[in-house]
PDB file of C-alpha atoms in Angstrom:
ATOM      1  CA  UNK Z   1      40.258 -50.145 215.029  1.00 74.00           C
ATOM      2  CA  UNK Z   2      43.875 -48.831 214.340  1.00 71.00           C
ATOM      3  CA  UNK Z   3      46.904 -51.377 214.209  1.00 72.00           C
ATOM      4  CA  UNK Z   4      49.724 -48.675 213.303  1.00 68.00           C
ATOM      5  CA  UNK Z   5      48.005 -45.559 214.568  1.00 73.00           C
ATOM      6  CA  UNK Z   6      46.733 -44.636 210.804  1.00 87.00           C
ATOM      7  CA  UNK Z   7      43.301 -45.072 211.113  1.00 92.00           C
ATOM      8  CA  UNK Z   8      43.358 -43.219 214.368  1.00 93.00           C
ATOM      9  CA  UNK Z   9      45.048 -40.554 212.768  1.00 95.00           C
ATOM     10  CA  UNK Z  10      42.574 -40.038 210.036  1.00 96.00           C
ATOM     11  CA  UNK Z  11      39.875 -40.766 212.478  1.00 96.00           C
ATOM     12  CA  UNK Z  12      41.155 -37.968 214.965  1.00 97.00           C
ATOM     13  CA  UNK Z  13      41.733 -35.673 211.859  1.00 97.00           C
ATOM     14  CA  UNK Z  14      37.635 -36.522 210.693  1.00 97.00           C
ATOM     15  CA  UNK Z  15      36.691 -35.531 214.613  1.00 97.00           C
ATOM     16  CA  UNK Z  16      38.484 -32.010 214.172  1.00 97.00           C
ATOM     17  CA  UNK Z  17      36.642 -30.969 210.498  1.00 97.00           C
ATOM     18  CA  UNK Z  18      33.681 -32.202 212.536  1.00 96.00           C
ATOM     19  CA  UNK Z  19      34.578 -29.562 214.883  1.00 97.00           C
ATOM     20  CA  UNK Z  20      35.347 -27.358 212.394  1.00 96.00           C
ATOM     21  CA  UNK Z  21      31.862 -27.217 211.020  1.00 95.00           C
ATOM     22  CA  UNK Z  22      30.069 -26.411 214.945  1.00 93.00           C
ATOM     23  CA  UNK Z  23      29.521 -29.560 215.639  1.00 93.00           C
ATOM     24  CA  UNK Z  24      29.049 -29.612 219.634  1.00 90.00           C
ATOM     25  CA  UNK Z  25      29.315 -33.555 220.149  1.00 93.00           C
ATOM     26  CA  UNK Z  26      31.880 -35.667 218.937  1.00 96.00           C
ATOM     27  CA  UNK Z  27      32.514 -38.678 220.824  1.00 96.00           C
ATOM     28  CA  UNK Z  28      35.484 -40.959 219.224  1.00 96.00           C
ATOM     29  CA  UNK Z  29      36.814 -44.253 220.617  1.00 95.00           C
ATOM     30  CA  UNK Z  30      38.961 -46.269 220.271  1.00 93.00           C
ATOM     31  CA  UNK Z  31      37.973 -50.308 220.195  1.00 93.00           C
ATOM     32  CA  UNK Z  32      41.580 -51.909 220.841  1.00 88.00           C
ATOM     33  CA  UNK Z  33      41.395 -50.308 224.341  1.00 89.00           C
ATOM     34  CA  UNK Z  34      37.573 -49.097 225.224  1.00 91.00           C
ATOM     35  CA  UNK Z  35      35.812 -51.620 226.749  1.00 91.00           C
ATOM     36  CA  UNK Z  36      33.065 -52.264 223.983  1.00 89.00           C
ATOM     37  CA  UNK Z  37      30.164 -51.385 226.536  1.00 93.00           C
ATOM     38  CA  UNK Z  38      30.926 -47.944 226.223  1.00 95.00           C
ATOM     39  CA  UNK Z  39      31.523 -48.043 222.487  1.00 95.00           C
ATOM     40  CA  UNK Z  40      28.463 -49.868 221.864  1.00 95.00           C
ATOM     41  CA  UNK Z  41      25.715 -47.897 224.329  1.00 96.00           C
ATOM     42  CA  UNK Z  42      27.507 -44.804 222.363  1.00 96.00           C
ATOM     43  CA  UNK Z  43      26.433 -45.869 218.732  1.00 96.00           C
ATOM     44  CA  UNK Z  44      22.781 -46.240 220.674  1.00 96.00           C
ATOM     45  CA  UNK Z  45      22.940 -42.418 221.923  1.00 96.00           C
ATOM     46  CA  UNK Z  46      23.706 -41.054 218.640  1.00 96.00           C
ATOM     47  CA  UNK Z  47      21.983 -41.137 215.242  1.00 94.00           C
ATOM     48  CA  UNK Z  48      25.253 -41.118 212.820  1.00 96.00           C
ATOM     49  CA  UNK Z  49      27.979 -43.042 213.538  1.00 97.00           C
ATOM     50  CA  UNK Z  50      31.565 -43.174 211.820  1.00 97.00           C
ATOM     51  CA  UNK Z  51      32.981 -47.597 211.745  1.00 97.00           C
ATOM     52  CA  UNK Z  52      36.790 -46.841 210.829  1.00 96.00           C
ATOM     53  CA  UNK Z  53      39.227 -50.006 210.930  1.00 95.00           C
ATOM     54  CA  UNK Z  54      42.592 -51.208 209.646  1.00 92.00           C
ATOM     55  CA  UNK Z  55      42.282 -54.516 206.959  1.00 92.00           C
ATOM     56  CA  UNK Z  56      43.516 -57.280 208.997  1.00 90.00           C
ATOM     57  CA  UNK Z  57      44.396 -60.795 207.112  1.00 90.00           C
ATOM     58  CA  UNK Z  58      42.182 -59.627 204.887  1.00 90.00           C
ATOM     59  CA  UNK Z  59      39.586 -58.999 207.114  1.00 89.00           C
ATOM     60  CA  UNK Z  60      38.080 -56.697 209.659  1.00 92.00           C
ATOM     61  CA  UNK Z  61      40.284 -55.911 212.476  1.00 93.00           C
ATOM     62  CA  UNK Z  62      39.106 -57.901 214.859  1.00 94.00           C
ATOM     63  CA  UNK Z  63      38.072 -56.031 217.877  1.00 94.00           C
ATOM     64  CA  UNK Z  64      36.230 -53.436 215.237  1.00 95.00           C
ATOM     65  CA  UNK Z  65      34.660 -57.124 213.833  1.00 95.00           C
ATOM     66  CA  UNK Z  66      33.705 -57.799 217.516  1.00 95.00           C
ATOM     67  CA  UNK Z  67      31.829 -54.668 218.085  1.00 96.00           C
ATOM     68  CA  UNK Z  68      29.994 -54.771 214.586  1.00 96.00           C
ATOM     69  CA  UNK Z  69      28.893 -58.207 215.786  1.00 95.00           C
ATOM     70  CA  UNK Z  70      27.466 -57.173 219.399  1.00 96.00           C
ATOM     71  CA  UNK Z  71      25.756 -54.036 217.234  1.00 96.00           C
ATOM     72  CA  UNK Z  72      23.791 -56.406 214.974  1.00 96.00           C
ATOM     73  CA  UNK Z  73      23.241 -58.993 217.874  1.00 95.00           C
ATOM     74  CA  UNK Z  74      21.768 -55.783 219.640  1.00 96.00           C
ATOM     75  CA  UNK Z  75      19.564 -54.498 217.148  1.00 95.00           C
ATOM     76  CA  UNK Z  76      21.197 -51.384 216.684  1.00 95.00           C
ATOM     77  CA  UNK Z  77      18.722 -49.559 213.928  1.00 95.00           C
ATOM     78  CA  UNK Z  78      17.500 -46.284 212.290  1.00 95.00           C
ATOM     79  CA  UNK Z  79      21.242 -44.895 211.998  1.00 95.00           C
ATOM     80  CA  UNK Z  80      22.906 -43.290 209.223  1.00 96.00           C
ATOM     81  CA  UNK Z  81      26.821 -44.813 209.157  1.00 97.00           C
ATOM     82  CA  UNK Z  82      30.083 -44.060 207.829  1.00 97.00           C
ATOM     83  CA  UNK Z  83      32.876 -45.652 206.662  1.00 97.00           C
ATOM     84  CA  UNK Z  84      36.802 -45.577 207.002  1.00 96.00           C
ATOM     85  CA  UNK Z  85      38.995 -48.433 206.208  1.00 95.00           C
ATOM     86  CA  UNK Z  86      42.465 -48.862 205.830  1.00 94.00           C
ATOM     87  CA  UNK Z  87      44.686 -51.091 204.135  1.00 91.00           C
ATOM     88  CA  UNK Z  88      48.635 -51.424 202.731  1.00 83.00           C
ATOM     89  CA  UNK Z  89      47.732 -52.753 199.531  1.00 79.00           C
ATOM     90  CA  UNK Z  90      43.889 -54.190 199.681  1.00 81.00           C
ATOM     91  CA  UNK Z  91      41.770 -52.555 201.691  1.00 88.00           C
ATOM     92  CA  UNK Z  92      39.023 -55.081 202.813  1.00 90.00           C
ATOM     93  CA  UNK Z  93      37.700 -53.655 206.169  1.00 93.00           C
ATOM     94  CA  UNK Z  94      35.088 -51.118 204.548  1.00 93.00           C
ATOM     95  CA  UNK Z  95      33.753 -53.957 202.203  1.00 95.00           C
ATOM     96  CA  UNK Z  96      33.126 -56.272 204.965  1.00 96.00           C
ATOM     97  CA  UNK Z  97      31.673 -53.723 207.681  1.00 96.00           C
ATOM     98  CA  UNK Z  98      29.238 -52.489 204.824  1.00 96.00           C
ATOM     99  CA  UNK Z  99      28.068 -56.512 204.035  1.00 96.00           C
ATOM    100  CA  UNK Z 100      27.542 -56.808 207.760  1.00 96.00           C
ATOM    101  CA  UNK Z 101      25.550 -53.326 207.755  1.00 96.00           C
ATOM    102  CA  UNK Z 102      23.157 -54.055 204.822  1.00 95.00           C
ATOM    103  CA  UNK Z 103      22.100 -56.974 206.834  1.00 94.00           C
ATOM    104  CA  UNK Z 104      20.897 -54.361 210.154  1.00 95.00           C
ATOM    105  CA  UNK Z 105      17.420 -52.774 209.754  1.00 94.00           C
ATOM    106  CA  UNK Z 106      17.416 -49.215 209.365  1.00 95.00           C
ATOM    107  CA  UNK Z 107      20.651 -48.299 208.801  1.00 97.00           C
ATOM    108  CA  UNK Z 108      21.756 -46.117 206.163  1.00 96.00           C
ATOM    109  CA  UNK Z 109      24.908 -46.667 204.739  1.00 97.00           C
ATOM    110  CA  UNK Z 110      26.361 -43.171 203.716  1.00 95.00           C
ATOM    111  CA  UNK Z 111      28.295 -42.961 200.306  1.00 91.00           C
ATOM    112  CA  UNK Z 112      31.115 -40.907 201.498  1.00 87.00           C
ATOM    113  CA  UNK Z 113      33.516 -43.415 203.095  1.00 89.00           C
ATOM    114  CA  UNK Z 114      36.838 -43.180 202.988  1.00 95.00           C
ATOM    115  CA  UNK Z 115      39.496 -45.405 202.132  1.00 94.00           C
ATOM    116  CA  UNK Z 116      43.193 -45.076 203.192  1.00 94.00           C
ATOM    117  CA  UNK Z 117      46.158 -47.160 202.085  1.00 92.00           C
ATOM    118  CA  UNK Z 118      48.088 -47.226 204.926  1.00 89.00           C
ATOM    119  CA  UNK Z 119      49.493 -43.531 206.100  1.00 91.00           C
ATOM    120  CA  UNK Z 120      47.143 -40.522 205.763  1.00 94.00           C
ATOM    121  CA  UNK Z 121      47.965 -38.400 202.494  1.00 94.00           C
ATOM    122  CA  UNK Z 122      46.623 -34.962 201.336  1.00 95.00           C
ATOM    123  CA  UNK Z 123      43.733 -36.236 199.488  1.00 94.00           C
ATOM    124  CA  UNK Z 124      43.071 -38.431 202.070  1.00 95.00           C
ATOM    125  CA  UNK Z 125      42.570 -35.106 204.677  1.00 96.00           C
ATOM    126  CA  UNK Z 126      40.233 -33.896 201.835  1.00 97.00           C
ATOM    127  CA  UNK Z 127      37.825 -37.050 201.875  1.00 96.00           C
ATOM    128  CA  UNK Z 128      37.712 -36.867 205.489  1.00 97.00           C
ATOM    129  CA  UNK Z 129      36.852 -33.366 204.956  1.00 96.00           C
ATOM    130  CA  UNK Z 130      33.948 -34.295 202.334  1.00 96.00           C
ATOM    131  CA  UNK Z 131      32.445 -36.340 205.014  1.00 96.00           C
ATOM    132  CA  UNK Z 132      32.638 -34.612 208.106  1.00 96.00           C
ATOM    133  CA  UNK Z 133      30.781 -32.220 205.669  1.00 96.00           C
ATOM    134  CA  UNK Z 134      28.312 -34.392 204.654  1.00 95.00           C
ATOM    135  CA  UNK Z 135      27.429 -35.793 208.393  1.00 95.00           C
ATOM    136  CA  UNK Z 136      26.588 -32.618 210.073  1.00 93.00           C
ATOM    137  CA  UNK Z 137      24.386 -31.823 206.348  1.00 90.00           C
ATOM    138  CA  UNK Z 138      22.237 -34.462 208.353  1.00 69.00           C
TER     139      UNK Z 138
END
């Protein structure tokens, strides 16, 4: 969930380290124009899955809120999941997705997150680099 294009960025920038490392399938959508179907039978196919959205009014952006909510209302379970949020001065998103996560069954809510505060910087490129590292370690 990307208002300015920033957490796409950093989101299309994780997808190529993933690529970097061999990984064969990388699948990345985006929720403001996917229709959530597709985004949501895709966190079912696959056993990690990366949640990366812009703060919005101090919350969630609201289609990546949206698609959390139809993952818990379908029991999505047994996946390990990533974070990425984004904010100008108070990034909120990753707090919130992770309270919605902790309350799914099964799902294992990976350490290395990243979080942006508004463009993506050099150190920023390196975190997303720590964690495309640390999902293909399994």
């Amino acid at each position: 969930g990307s208002v300015y294009g920033n957490t796409q960025l950093a989101v299309e920038i994780l997808a190529n380290k993933l690529a970097e490392t061999g990984e064969k399938t990388i699948v990345v959508h985006n929720v403001s124009g996917t229709d959530p179907s597709y985004v949501l039978s895709d966190c079912f196919r696959y056993d990690r899955v990366v949640l990366a959205a812009s703060t919005f009014n101090n919350e969630v952006f609201p289609a990546m809120e949206s698609l959390i909510f139809d993952l818990k209302n379908h029991n999505l379970t047994n996946r390990k999941v990533a974070v990425i949020e984004n904010g100008s001065w108070a990034p909120q998103s990753g707090k919130k997705i992770r309270e919605q996560l902790e309350q799914m069954k099964g799902i294992q809510i990976m350490e290395e997150g990243v979080s942006l505060k508004s463009a993506v910087k050099e150190a920023d490129v390196k975190a997303l680099e720590a964690l495309a590292q640390a999902l293909v370690a399994g």
